[in-house]
Amino acid sequence: METGIQLSPDSSEGHGWCHWHDGPSGTARLVEAVERQSGPPVARYACQPCREQRRLPVKLEASS
């Protein structure tokens, strides 16, 4: 059984999508992994301004 967060190929640190303002970001970092009943957790990313406004801590990225 696989464990950990599965990242999409375009979700490397600093580039990707901000799930808080629903837009592209050059500063996106992993801030949350939403658990599901089946399948791997869903990774959610936030850009630096959204992290600062909402005080979202950055999580360490883990791979399966």
Short mmCIF file of N, CA and C in Angstrom, two decimals:
data_model
loop_
_atom_site.label_atom_id
_atom_site.label_comp_id
_atom_site.label_asym_id
_atom_site.label_seq_id
_atom_site.Cartn_x
_atom_site.Cartn_y
_atom_site.Cartn_z
N MET A 1 0.83 -1.18 0.00
CA MET A 1 0.00 0.00 0.00
C MET A 1 0.88 1.24 0.00
N GLU A 2 0.56 2.19 -0.85
CA GLU A 2 1.32 3.43 -0.92
C GLU A 2 0.87 4.37 0.17
N THR A 3 1.81 5.13 0.72
CA THR A 3 1.47 6.15 1.69
C THR A 3 2.13 7.45 1.27
N GLY A 4 1.70 8.53 1.85
CA GLY A 4 2.27 9.82 1.53
C GLY A 4 1.41 10.58 0.54
N ILE A 5 1.88 11.74 0.19
CA ILE A 5 1.14 12.64 -0.69
C ILE A 5 1.66 12.46 -2.10
N GLN A 6 0.77 12.28 -3.02
CA GLN A 6 1.17 12.16 -4.42
C GLN A 6 1.04 13.53 -5.07
N LEU A 7 2.13 14.02 -5.61
CA LEU A 7 2.15 15.34 -6.21
C LEU A 7 2.03 15.24 -7.72
N SER A 8 1.35 16.21 -8.29
CA SER A 8 1.27 16.24 -9.74
C SER A 8 2.60 16.71 -10.30
N PRO A 9 2.93 16.37 -11.55
CA PRO A 9 4.23 16.74 -12.11
C PRO A 9 4.47 18.24 -12.14
N ASP A 10 3.41 19.06 -12.23
CA ASP A 10 3.59 20.50 -12.31
C ASP A 10 3.44 21.19 -10.96
N SER A 11 3.52 20.43 -9.86
CA SER A 11 3.32 21.02 -8.54
C SER A 11 4.63 21.19 -7.77
N SER A 12 5.73 21.34 -8.48
CA SER A 12 7.01 21.50 -7.81
C SER A 12 7.00 22.79 -6.98
N GLU A 13 7.84 22.80 -5.97
CA GLU A 13 7.89 23.94 -5.06
C GLU A 13 8.07 25.24 -5.82
N GLY A 14 7.24 26.24 -5.50
CA GLY A 14 7.39 27.55 -6.09
C GLY A 14 6.60 27.76 -7.37
N HIS A 15 6.05 26.73 -7.95
CA HIS A 15 5.29 26.88 -9.19
C HIS A 15 4.03 26.05 -9.10
N GLY A 16 2.94 26.60 -9.54
CA GLY A 16 1.73 25.80 -9.52
C GLY A 16 0.49 26.63 -9.33
N TRP A 17 -0.42 26.09 -8.55
CA TRP A 17 -1.75 26.63 -8.38
C TRP A 17 -2.00 26.93 -6.91
N CYS A 18 -2.60 28.09 -6.62
CA CYS A 18 -3.00 28.43 -5.27
C CYS A 18 -4.47 28.05 -5.11
N HIS A 19 -4.74 27.12 -4.21
CA HIS A 19 -6.11 26.67 -3.98
C HIS A 19 -6.93 27.68 -3.19
N TRP A 20 -6.29 28.68 -2.57
CA TRP A 20 -7.02 29.66 -1.78
C TRP A 20 -7.56 30.78 -2.65
N HIS A 21 -6.77 31.29 -3.61
CA HIS A 21 -7.32 32.34 -4.48
C HIS A 21 -7.69 31.79 -5.86
N ASP A 22 -7.57 30.47 -6.03
CA ASP A 22 -7.92 29.78 -7.28
C ASP A 22 -7.25 30.40 -8.50
N GLY A 23 -5.93 30.48 -8.42
CA GLY A 23 -5.20 31.02 -9.55
C GLY A 23 -3.77 30.54 -9.57
N PRO A 24 -3.08 30.80 -10.69
CA PRO A 24 -1.68 30.39 -10.81
C PRO A 24 -0.81 31.18 -9.84
N SER A 25 0.31 30.58 -9.47
CA SER A 25 1.21 31.23 -8.52
C SER A 25 2.64 30.81 -8.76
N GLY A 26 3.55 31.74 -8.58
CA GLY A 26 4.97 31.44 -8.64
C GLY A 26 5.54 31.14 -7.27
N THR A 27 4.70 31.23 -6.22
CA THR A 27 5.18 31.00 -4.86
C THR A 27 4.38 29.92 -4.13
N ALA A 28 3.66 29.07 -4.86
CA ALA A 28 2.81 28.04 -4.25
C ALA A 28 3.64 27.01 -3.49
N ARG A 29 3.19 26.69 -2.27
CA ARG A 29 3.82 25.67 -1.43
C ARG A 29 2.73 24.80 -0.83
N LEU A 30 3.05 23.57 -0.52
CA LEU A 30 2.11 22.64 0.09
C LEU A 30 1.75 23.13 1.50
N VAL A 31 0.45 23.26 1.79
CA VAL A 31 0.02 23.68 3.11
C VAL A 31 -0.97 22.71 3.75
N GLU A 32 -1.54 21.80 2.96
CA GLU A 32 -2.56 20.92 3.51
C GLU A 32 -2.64 19.65 2.69
N ALA A 33 -2.91 18.55 3.35
CA ALA A 33 -3.18 17.27 2.68
C ALA A 33 -4.51 16.77 3.21
N VAL A 34 -5.53 16.82 2.37
CA VAL A 34 -6.88 16.45 2.77
C VAL A 34 -7.03 14.94 2.63
N GLU A 35 -7.31 14.27 3.76
CA GLU A 35 -7.49 12.82 3.75
C GLU A 35 -8.81 12.44 3.10
N ARG A 36 -8.81 11.30 2.40
CA ARG A 36 -10.02 10.77 1.79
C ARG A 36 -10.23 9.35 2.29
N GLN A 37 -11.45 8.84 2.15
CA GLN A 37 -11.71 7.47 2.60
C GLN A 37 -11.03 6.45 1.70
N SER A 38 -10.91 6.74 0.42
CA SER A 38 -10.19 5.84 -0.47
C SER A 38 -9.25 6.67 -1.34
N GLY A 39 -8.09 6.14 -1.57
CA GLY A 39 -7.11 6.84 -2.39
C GLY A 39 -6.17 7.68 -1.54
N PRO A 40 -5.17 8.25 -2.20
CA PRO A 40 -4.18 9.06 -1.47
C PRO A 40 -4.78 10.41 -1.06
N PRO A 41 -4.14 11.09 -0.11
CA PRO A 41 -4.61 12.42 0.28
C PRO A 41 -4.53 13.39 -0.91
N VAL A 42 -5.34 14.42 -0.87
CA VAL A 42 -5.33 15.45 -1.90
C VAL A 42 -4.47 16.61 -1.39
N ALA A 43 -3.43 16.95 -2.14
CA ALA A 43 -2.54 18.03 -1.75
C ALA A 43 -3.15 19.37 -2.14
N ARG A 44 -3.09 20.34 -1.21
CA ARG A 44 -3.58 21.69 -1.48
C ARG A 44 -2.44 22.67 -1.26
N TYR A 45 -2.32 23.62 -2.17
CA TYR A 45 -1.22 24.56 -2.19
C TYR A 45 -1.71 25.99 -1.99
N ALA A 46 -0.85 26.85 -1.43
CA ALA A 46 -1.17 28.26 -1.25
C ALA A 46 0.04 29.10 -1.61
N CYS A 47 -0.22 30.26 -2.20
CA CYS A 47 0.86 31.19 -2.56
C CYS A 47 1.28 31.97 -1.30
N GLN A 48 2.38 32.68 -1.39
CA GLN A 48 2.89 33.40 -0.23
C GLN A 48 1.90 34.42 0.32
N PRO A 49 1.26 35.28 -0.50
CA PRO A 49 0.29 36.23 0.07
C PRO A 49 -0.87 35.53 0.79
N CYS A 50 -1.38 34.45 0.24
CA CYS A 50 -2.48 33.72 0.89
C CYS A 50 -2.01 33.07 2.18
N ARG A 51 -0.78 32.53 2.18
CA ARG A 51 -0.23 31.93 3.41
C ARG A 51 -0.10 32.98 4.50
N GLU A 52 0.38 34.16 4.13
CA GLU A 52 0.56 35.23 5.12
C GLU A 52 -0.79 35.71 5.64
N GLN A 53 -1.74 35.96 4.76
CA GLN A 53 -3.07 36.46 5.17
C GLN A 53 -3.78 35.49 6.09
N ARG A 54 -3.65 34.19 5.80
CA ARG A 54 -4.41 33.18 6.53
C ARG A 54 -3.57 32.42 7.55
N ARG A 55 -2.30 32.81 7.67
CA ARG A 55 -1.35 32.16 8.60
C ARG A 55 -1.32 30.65 8.38
N LEU A 56 -1.12 30.28 7.14
CA LEU A 56 -1.07 28.85 6.77
C LEU A 56 0.37 28.36 6.87
N PRO A 57 0.62 27.33 7.66
CA PRO A 57 1.99 26.80 7.76
C PRO A 57 2.32 25.93 6.55
N VAL A 58 3.56 25.97 6.12
CA VAL A 58 4.04 25.14 5.03
C VAL A 58 4.33 23.75 5.55
N LYS A 59 3.89 22.74 4.82
CA LYS A 59 4.15 21.35 5.21
C LYS A 59 5.30 20.81 4.37
N LEU A 60 5.99 19.84 4.91
CA LEU A 60 7.04 19.16 4.15
C LEU A 60 6.39 18.29 3.10
N GLU A 61 6.91 18.33 1.88
CA GLU A 61 6.35 17.52 0.81
C GLU A 61 6.89 16.10 0.91
N ALA A 62 6.00 15.15 0.82
CA ALA A 62 6.38 13.74 0.89
C ALA A 62 5.91 13.04 -0.37
N SER A 63 6.66 12.09 -0.82
CA SER A 63 6.24 11.32 -1.99
C SER A 63 5.99 9.88 -1.57
N SER A 64 5.29 9.14 -2.44
CA SER A 64 4.95 7.76 -2.10
C SER A 64 6.15 6.85 -2.23
#
